Amino acid sequence: MAATPADVKELPEAYVFVLDMPWLSADQVRVDVEEDGRTLVVSGERKREKERDQGIRYVWMERRLGKYLKRFPMPENANVEKVAARYKDGVLTVTVVKKPPEEPKKPKTVEVQVA
Amino acid sequence: MAATPADVKELPEAYVFVLDMPWLSADQVRVDVEEDGRTLVVSGERKREKERDQGIRYVWMERRLGKYLKRFPMPENANVEKVAARYKDGVLTVTVVKKPPEEPKKPKTVEVQVA
């Protein structure tokens, strides 16, 4: 199982999920929103880089590779229609925009009919 | 302390040290060979990315940042004059070329002087 430590940040207009994922390419990472519309899922597989050279001997293997899956429950006001993902320098950043706050419900006055 | 898991590989002509170091820039990593000429040292500091936005609240902090130091003893035949370091997609790769094998010592025949 590959290690994918994450930070979660809340900004005034968005939620931001930051994951350490060194040495990935676009086909090794997948970002989904589950059917419930409330869960962000980051998954994929981190494979050992292809070795061009022959005759390689591993003296030490400490980097954790393999499959990974990370699920983030999203707050009520997350707009799952507006999700953006960016990968740079080994770090994946997923931004989910917040929905604008709902209009406060105005008190409703019932008109009294005089019979 | 930042996490910097490493692989060490031996190739026919070189030793290769591979370290996971997501989200670094060139000024946050340093590669040295110690005075003894036998120890490779990778060190630096991983800082949290500068936040442009105001009003950020961290909901979750799992990514390990801070200082790091990793020392690799090098084999006798490592040529410390030929060290190359490359940083790409969050991974630092340091290559140390091997010295050519020494000429095998020929047996020496002592001439016997006849008195």
PDB file of C-alpha atoms in Angstrom:
ATOM      1  CA  MET A   1       0.000   0.000   0.000  1.00  0.00           C
ATOM      2  CA  ALA A   2       1.438   3.316  -1.065  1.00  0.00           C
ATOM      3  CA  ALA A   3       1.586   6.085   1.535  1.00  0.00           C
ATOM      4  CA  THR A   4      -0.532   9.116   0.679  1.00  0.00           C
ATOM      5  CA  PRO A   5      -0.501  11.538   3.627  1.00  0.00           C
ATOM      6  CA  ALA A   6      -2.998  14.365   3.212  1.00  0.00           C
ATOM      7  CA  ASP A   7      -3.835  17.839   4.468  1.00  0.00           C
ATOM      8  CA  VAL A   8      -7.364  19.218   4.357  1.00  0.00           C
ATOM      9  CA  LYS A   9      -7.842  22.974   4.326  1.00  0.00           C
ATOM     10  CA  GLU A  10     -10.917  25.143   4.457  1.00  0.00           C
ATOM     11  CA  LEU A  11     -10.800  28.438   2.600  1.00  0.00           C
ATOM     12  CA  PRO A  12     -13.537  31.072   2.589  1.00  0.00           C
ATOM     13  CA  GLU A  13     -14.777  29.846  -0.832  1.00  0.00           C
ATOM     14  CA  ALA A  14     -13.520  26.270  -1.095  1.00  0.00           C
ATOM     15  CA  TYR A  15     -12.245  23.081   0.510  1.00  0.00           C
ATOM     16  CA  VAL A  16      -8.747  21.980  -0.538  1.00  0.00           C
ATOM     17  CA  PHE A  17      -7.348  18.432  -0.253  1.00  0.00           C
ATOM     18  CA  VAL A  18      -3.546  18.160  -0.588  1.00  0.00           C
ATOM     19  CA  LEU A  19      -1.937  14.717  -0.975  1.00  0.00           C
ATOM     20  CA  ASP A  20       1.746  13.741  -1.168  1.00  0.00           C
ATOM     21  CA  MET A  21       2.100  11.438  -4.167  1.00  0.00           C
ATOM     22  CA  PRO A  22       5.647  11.477  -5.480  1.00  0.00           C
ATOM     23  CA  TRP A  23       6.478   9.992  -8.868  1.00  0.00           C
ATOM     24  CA  LEU A  24       3.054   9.548 -10.348  1.00  0.00           C
ATOM     25  CA  SER A  25       1.788  10.217 -13.822  1.00  0.00           C
ATOM     26  CA  ALA A  26      -1.742  11.194 -14.800  1.00  0.00           C
ATOM     27  CA  ASP A  27      -2.708   7.554 -15.481  1.00  0.00           C
ATOM     28  CA  GLN A  28      -1.752   6.498 -11.965  1.00  0.00           C
ATOM     29  CA  VAL A  29      -4.184   8.744 -10.119  1.00  0.00           C
ATOM     30  CA  ARG A  30      -7.983   8.955 -10.209  1.00  0.00           C
ATOM     31  CA  VAL A  31     -10.301  11.430  -8.501  1.00  0.00           C
ATOM     32  CA  ASP A  32     -14.004  10.541  -8.135  1.00  0.00           C
ATOM     33  CA  VAL A  33     -17.076  11.789  -6.328  1.00  0.00           C
ATOM     34  CA  GLU A  34     -19.167   8.865  -5.072  1.00  0.00           C
ATOM     35  CA  GLU A  35     -22.801   8.457  -6.042  1.00  0.00           C
ATOM     36  CA  ASP A  36     -23.965   9.895  -2.749  1.00  0.00           C
ATOM     37  CA  GLY A  37     -22.357  13.176  -3.854  1.00  0.00           C
ATOM     38  CA  ARG A  38     -20.802  13.535  -0.403  1.00  0.00           C
ATOM     39  CA  THR A  39     -17.554  11.563  -0.653  1.00  0.00           C
ATOM     40  CA  LEU A  40     -14.394  12.439  -2.547  1.00  0.00           C
ATOM     41  CA  VAL A  41     -12.275   9.401  -3.484  1.00  0.00           C
ATOM     42  CA  VAL A  42      -8.634   9.525  -4.584  1.00  0.00           C
ATOM     43  CA  SER A  43      -7.321   6.177  -5.800  1.00  0.00           C
ATOM     44  CA  GLY A  44      -4.820   4.514  -8.095  1.00  0.00           C
ATOM     45  CA  GLU A  45      -1.632   2.560  -8.133  1.00  0.00           C
ATOM     46  CA  ARG A  46       1.920   3.679  -7.716  1.00  0.00           C
ATOM     47  CA  LYS A  47       4.281   1.404  -9.588  1.00  0.00           C
ATOM     48  CA  ARG A  48       8.019   1.224  -9.366  1.00  0.00           C
ATOM     49  CA  GLU A  49       9.523   3.215 -12.230  1.00  0.00           C
ATOM     50  CA  LYS A  50      10.408   1.149 -15.268  1.00  0.00           C
ATOM     51  CA  GLU A  51      14.054   0.258 -15.275  1.00  0.00           C
ATOM     52  CA  ARG A  52      15.810   0.868 -18.542  1.00  0.00           C
ATOM     53  CA  ASP A  53      19.036  -0.649 -17.272  1.00  0.00           C
ATOM     54  CA  GLN A  54      19.661  -4.304 -16.916  1.00  0.00           C
ATOM     55  CA  GLY A  55      21.518  -5.867 -14.031  1.00  0.00           C
ATOM     56  CA  ILE A  56      19.939  -3.747 -11.279  1.00  0.00           C
ATOM     57  CA  ARG A  57      20.206  -4.966  -7.726  1.00  0.00           C
ATOM     58  CA  TYR A  58      18.109  -3.354  -4.982  1.00  0.00           C
ATOM     59  CA  VAL A  59      20.270  -2.814  -1.896  1.00  0.00           C
ATOM     60  CA  TRP A  60      17.505  -1.098   0.089  1.00  0.00           C
ATOM     61  CA  MET A  61      13.772  -0.635  -0.540  1.00  0.00           C
ATOM     62  CA  GLU A  62      12.008   1.814   1.729  1.00  0.00           C
ATOM     63  CA  ARG A  63       9.639   3.646  -0.638  1.00  0.00           C
ATOM     64  CA  ARG A  64       6.127   2.293  -0.317  1.00  0.00           C
ATOM     65  CA  LEU A  65       4.458   1.566  -3.599  1.00  0.00           C
ATOM     66  CA  GLY A  66       1.301  -0.303  -4.593  1.00  0.00           C
ATOM     67  CA  LYS A  67      -2.365   0.577  -4.561  1.00  0.00           C
ATOM     68  CA  TYR A  68      -3.850   3.420  -2.572  1.00  0.00           C
ATOM     69  CA  LEU A  69      -7.335   4.628  -1.769  1.00  0.00           C
ATOM     70  CA  LYS A  70      -8.285   7.657   0.239  1.00  0.00           C
ATOM     71  CA  ARG A  71     -11.833   8.783   1.005  1.00  0.00           C
ATOM     72  CA  PHE A  72     -12.795  12.244   2.188  1.00  0.00           C
ATOM     73  CA  PRO A  73     -16.314  12.926   3.455  1.00  0.00           C
ATOM     74  CA  MET A  74     -17.368  16.342   2.179  1.00  0.00           C
ATOM     75  CA  PRO A  75     -19.317  18.980   4.079  1.00  0.00           C
ATOM     76  CA  GLU A  76     -22.932  19.792   3.191  1.00  0.00           C
ATOM     77  CA  ASN A  77     -22.000  22.992   1.404  1.00  0.00           C
ATOM     78  CA  ALA A  78     -19.392  21.421  -0.927  1.00  0.00           C
ATOM     79  CA  ASN A  79     -20.318  21.855  -4.591  1.00  0.00           C
ATOM     80  CA  VAL A  80     -19.420  18.492  -6.153  1.00  0.00           C
ATOM     81  CA  GLU A  81     -20.113  19.923  -9.607  1.00  0.00           C
ATOM     82  CA  LYS A  82     -17.071  22.149  -9.181  1.00  0.00           C
ATOM     83  CA  VAL A  83     -14.095  19.888  -8.460  1.00  0.00           C
ATOM     84  CA  ALA A  84     -10.643  20.635  -9.879  1.00  0.00           C
ATOM     85  CA  ALA A  85      -7.507  18.458  -9.532  1.00  0.00           C
ATOM     86  CA  ARG A  86      -3.909  19.499 -10.231  1.00  0.00           C
ATOM     87  CA  TYR A  87      -0.694  17.480  -9.961  1.00  0.00           C
ATOM     88  CA  LYS A  88       2.669  19.203  -9.524  1.00  0.00           C
ATOM     89  CA  ASP A  89       6.044  18.220  -8.042  1.00  0.00           C
ATOM     90  CA  GLY A  90       4.662  15.037  -6.549  1.00  0.00           C
ATOM     91  CA  VAL A  91       1.682  16.690  -4.847  1.00  0.00           C
ATOM     92  CA  LEU A  92      -1.988  16.326  -5.836  1.00  0.00           C
ATOM     93  CA  THR A  93      -4.262  19.256  -4.968  1.00  0.00           C
ATOM     94  CA  VAL A  94      -8.031  18.827  -5.254  1.00  0.00           C
ATOM     95  CA  THR A  95     -10.201  21.920  -4.861  1.00  0.00           C
ATOM     96  CA  VAL A  96     -13.945  21.726  -4.194  1.00  0.00           C
ATOM     97  CA  VAL A  97     -15.797  25.025  -4.380  1.00  0.00           C
ATOM     98  CA  LYS A  98     -18.357  25.862  -1.683  1.00  0.00           C
ATOM     99  CA  LYS A  99     -22.002  26.455  -2.473  1.00  0.00           C
ATOM    100  CA  PRO A 100     -23.170  29.991  -1.722  1.00  0.00           C
ATOM    101  CA  PRO A 101     -25.014  30.171   1.588  1.00  0.00           C
ATOM    102  CA  GLU A 102     -28.753  29.685   1.280  1.00  0.00           C
ATOM    103  CA  GLU A 103     -30.992  32.694   1.526  1.00  0.00           C
ATOM    104  CA  PRO A 104     -32.282  32.933   5.081  1.00  0.00           C
ATOM    105  CA  LYS A 105     -35.945  31.896   5.214  1.00  0.00           C
ATOM    106  CA  LYS A 106     -38.132  34.859   5.824  1.00  0.00           C
ATOM    107  CA  PRO A 107     -40.835  34.535   8.426  1.00  0.00           C
ATOM    108  CA  LYS A 108     -44.179  34.086   6.726  1.00  0.00           C
ATOM    109  CA  THR A 109     -47.143  35.940   7.936  1.00  0.00           C
ATOM    110  CA  VAL A 110     -50.520  34.236   7.614  1.00  0.00           C
ATOM    111  CA  GLU A 111     -53.243  36.620   6.746  1.00  0.00           C
ATOM    112  CA  VAL A 112     -56.164  36.422   9.126  1.00  0.00           C
ATOM    113  CA  GLN A 113     -59.461  36.373   7.355  1.00  0.00           C
ATOM    114  CA  VAL A 114     -62.204  38.234   9.122  1.00  0.00           C
ATOM    115  CA  ALA A 115     -65.429  36.361   8.739  1.00  0.00           C
TER     116      ALA A 115
ATOM    117  CA  MET B   1      10.762  15.727  10.787  1.00  0.00           C
ATOM    118  CA  ALA B   2       9.831  15.274   7.146  1.00  0.00           C
ATOM    119  CA  ALA B   3       9.533  11.716   5.869  1.00  0.00           C
ATOM    120  CA  THR B   4      12.050  10.858   3.140  1.00  0.00           C
ATOM    121  CA  PRO B   5      11.788   7.133   2.327  1.00  0.00           C
ATOM    122  CA  ALA B   6      14.606   5.945   0.076  1.00  0.00           C
ATOM    123  CA  ASP B   7      15.556   3.134  -2.301  1.00  0.00           C
ATOM    124  CA  VAL B   8      19.185   2.241  -2.972  1.00  0.00           C
ATOM    125  CA  LYS B   9      20.024   0.474  -6.216  1.00  0.00           C
ATOM    126  CA  GLU B  10      23.248  -0.951  -7.572  1.00  0.00           C
ATOM    127  CA  LEU B  11      23.780  -0.816 -11.327  1.00  0.00           C
ATOM    128  CA  PRO B  12      26.728  -2.290 -13.196  1.00  0.00           C
ATOM    129  CA  GLU B  13      28.402   1.145 -13.403  1.00  0.00           C
ATOM    130  CA  ALA B  14      26.827   3.162 -10.591  1.00  0.00           C
ATOM    131  CA  TYR B  15      24.983   3.358  -7.283  1.00  0.00           C
ATOM    132  CA  VAL B  16      21.618   5.136  -7.354  1.00  0.00           C
ATOM    133  CA  PHE B  17      19.850   6.665  -4.336  1.00  0.00           C
ATOM    134  CA  VAL B  18      16.143   7.463  -4.876  1.00  0.00           C
ATOM    135  CA  LEU B  19      14.271   9.569  -2.277  1.00  0.00           C
ATOM    136  CA  ASP B  20      10.597  10.545  -2.123  1.00  0.00           C
ATOM    137  CA  MET B  21      10.507  14.286  -1.487  1.00  0.00           C
ATOM    138  CA  PRO B  22       7.242  15.770  -2.683  1.00  0.00           C
ATOM    139  CA  TRP B  23       6.812  19.523  -3.000  1.00  0.00           C
ATOM    140  CA  LEU B  24      10.379  20.696  -2.706  1.00  0.00           C
ATOM    141  CA  SER B  25      12.253  23.333  -4.615  1.00  0.00           C
ATOM    142  CA  ALA B  26      15.982  23.398  -5.353  1.00  0.00           C
ATOM    143  CA  ASP B  27      16.698  25.581  -2.300  1.00  0.00           C
ATOM    144  CA  GLN B  28      15.074  23.067   0.051  1.00  0.00           C
ATOM    145  CA  VAL B  29      17.381  20.151  -0.722  1.00  0.00           C
ATOM    146  CA  ARG B  30      21.132  19.758  -0.338  1.00  0.00           C
ATOM    147  CA  VAL B  31      23.394  16.882  -1.364  1.00  0.00           C
ATOM    148  CA  ASP B  32      26.878  16.612   0.193  1.00  0.00           C
ATOM    149  CA  VAL B  33      29.710  14.136   0.406  1.00  0.00           C
ATOM    150  CA  GLU B  34      31.260  14.161   3.885  1.00  0.00           C
ATOM    151  CA  GLU B  35      34.938  14.871   4.422  1.00  0.00           C
ATOM    152  CA  ASP B  36      35.720  11.185   4.794  1.00  0.00           C
ATOM    153  CA  GLY B  37      34.631  10.790   1.170  1.00  0.00           C
ATOM    154  CA  ARG B  38      32.587   7.751   2.136  1.00  0.00           C
ATOM    155  CA  THR B  39      29.235   9.211   3.219  1.00  0.00           C
ATOM    156  CA  LEU B  40      26.529  10.769   1.072  1.00  0.00           C
ATOM    157  CA  VAL B  41      24.309  13.212   2.977  1.00  0.00           C
ATOM    158  CA  VAL B  42      20.924  14.487   1.782  1.00  0.00           C
ATOM    159  CA  SER B  43      19.488  17.239   3.969  1.00  0.00           C
ATOM    160  CA  GLY B  44      17.247  20.267   4.004  1.00  0.00           C
ATOM    161  CA  GLU B  45      13.935  21.516   5.192  1.00  0.00           C
ATOM    162  CA  ARG B  46      10.478  20.983   3.830  1.00  0.00           C
ATOM    163  CA  LYS B  47       8.233  23.919   4.602  1.00  0.00           C
ATOM    164  CA  ARG B  48       4.512  24.183   4.241  1.00  0.00           C
ATOM    165  CA  GLU B  49       3.709  25.920   0.982  1.00  0.00           C
ATOM    166  CA  LYS B  50       3.133  29.638   1.308  1.00  0.00           C
ATOM    167  CA  GLU B  51      -0.533  30.453   1.503  1.00  0.00           C
ATOM    168  CA  ARG B  52      -1.650  33.225  -0.756  1.00  0.00           C
ATOM    169  CA  ASP B  53      -5.160  33.166   0.613  1.00  0.00           C
ATOM    170  CA  GLN B  54      -6.227  34.584   3.895  1.00  0.00           C
ATOM    171  CA  GLY B  55      -8.675  32.939   6.235  1.00  0.00           C
ATOM    172  CA  ILE B  56      -7.371  29.397   5.820  1.00  0.00           C
ATOM    173  CA  ARG B  57      -8.328  26.840   8.447  1.00  0.00           C
ATOM    174  CA  TYR B  58      -6.541  23.474   8.562  1.00  0.00           C
ATOM    175  CA  VAL B  59      -9.120  20.721   9.117  1.00  0.00           C
ATOM    176  CA  TRP B  60      -6.557  17.907   8.917  1.00  0.00           C
ATOM    177  CA  MET B  61      -2.732  17.863   8.869  1.00  0.00           C
ATOM    178  CA  GLU B  62      -1.154  14.557   8.008  1.00  0.00           C
ATOM    179  CA  ARG B  63       1.738  15.541   5.738  1.00  0.00           C
ATOM    180  CA  ARG B  64       5.008  15.534   7.637  1.00  0.00           C
ATOM    181  CA  LEU B  65       7.117  18.607   7.109  1.00  0.00           C
ATOM    182  CA  GLY B  66      10.174  20.028   8.822  1.00  0.00           C
ATOM    183  CA  LYS B  67      13.881  19.233   8.671  1.00  0.00           C
ATOM    184  CA  TYR B  68      15.269  16.023   7.271  1.00  0.00           C
ATOM    185  CA  LEU B  69      18.694  14.402   7.131  1.00  0.00           C
ATOM    186  CA  LYS B  70      19.593  11.130   5.514  1.00  0.00           C
ATOM    187  CA  ARG B  71      23.067   9.592   5.463  1.00  0.00           C
ATOM    188  CA  PHE B  72      24.163   6.840   3.089  1.00  0.00           C
ATOM    189  CA  PRO B  73      27.484   5.081   3.630  1.00  0.00           C
ATOM    190  CA  MET B  74      29.072   4.501   0.248  1.00  0.00           C
ATOM    191  CA  PRO B  75      30.938   1.431  -0.905  1.00  0.00           C
ATOM    192  CA  GLU B  76      34.712   1.479  -1.435  1.00  0.00           C
ATOM    193  CA  ASN B  77      34.406   1.662  -5.200  1.00  0.00           C
ATOM    194  CA  ALA B  78      32.080   4.690  -5.280  1.00  0.00           C
ATOM    195  CA  ASN B  79      33.624   7.626  -7.130  1.00  0.00           C
ATOM    196  CA  VAL B  80      32.668  10.663  -5.032  1.00  0.00           C
ATOM    197  CA  GLU B  81      34.054  12.960  -7.727  1.00  0.00           C
ATOM    198  CA  LYS B  82      31.193  11.864  -9.974  1.00  0.00           C
ATOM    199  CA  VAL B  83      27.937  12.563  -8.162  1.00  0.00           C
ATOM    200  CA  ALA B  84      24.857  13.813 -10.020  1.00  0.00           C
ATOM    201  CA  ALA B  85      21.516  14.831  -8.455  1.00  0.00           C
ATOM    202  CA  ARG B  86      18.211  15.315 -10.282  1.00  0.00           C
ATOM    203  CA  TYR B  87      14.795  16.325  -8.902  1.00  0.00           C
ATOM    204  CA  LYS B  88      11.601  15.486 -10.793  1.00  0.00           C
ATOM    205  CA  ASP B  89       7.944  14.968  -9.826  1.00  0.00           C
ATOM    206  CA  GLY B  90       8.741  14.967  -6.124  1.00  0.00           C
ATOM    207  CA  VAL B  91      11.552  12.425  -6.344  1.00  0.00           C
ATOM    208  CA  LEU B  92      15.281  13.101  -5.847  1.00  0.00           C
ATOM    209  CA  THR B  93      17.662  10.748  -7.677  1.00  0.00           C
ATOM    210  CA  VAL B  94      21.370  10.819  -6.790  1.00  0.00           C
ATOM    211  CA  THR B  95      23.738   8.817  -8.990  1.00  0.00           C
ATOM    212  CA  VAL B  96      27.287   7.957  -7.902  1.00  0.00           C
ATOM    213  CA  VAL B  97      29.470   6.404 -10.586  1.00  0.00           C
ATOM    214  CA  LYS B  98      31.629   3.392  -9.688  1.00  0.00           C
ATOM    215  CA  LYS B  99      35.402   3.456  -9.966  1.00  0.00           C
ATOM    216  CA  PRO B 100      36.786   1.025 -12.528  1.00  0.00           C
ATOM    217  CA  PRO B 101      38.033  -2.151 -10.878  1.00  0.00           C
ATOM    218  CA  GLU B 102      41.705  -2.044  -9.953  1.00  0.00           C
ATOM    219  CA  GLU B 103      44.168  -3.962 -12.056  1.00  0.00           C
ATOM    220  CA  PRO B 104      44.735  -7.321 -10.433  1.00  0.00           C
ATOM    221  CA  LYS B 105      48.136  -7.426  -8.763  1.00  0.00           C
ATOM    222  CA  LYS B 106      50.456  -9.699 -10.626  1.00  0.00           C
ATOM    223  CA  PRO B 107      52.463 -12.185  -8.613  1.00  0.00           C
ATOM    224  CA  LYS B 108      56.009 -10.957  -8.284  1.00  0.00           C
ATOM    225  CA  THR B 109      58.837 -13.324  -8.780  1.00  0.00           C
ATOM    226  CA  VAL B 110      61.964 -12.722  -6.746  1.00  0.00           C
ATOM    227  CA  GLU B 111      65.032 -13.482  -8.700  1.00  0.00           C
ATOM    228  CA  VAL B 112      67.289 -15.869  -6.910  1.00  0.00           C
ATOM    229  CA  GLN B 113      70.852 -14.766  -7.013  1.00  0.00           C
ATOM    230  CA  VAL B 114      73.296 -17.551  -7.328  1.00  0.00           C
ATOM    231  CA  ALA B 115      76.313 -16.813  -5.210  1.00  0.00           C
TER     232      ALA B 115
END
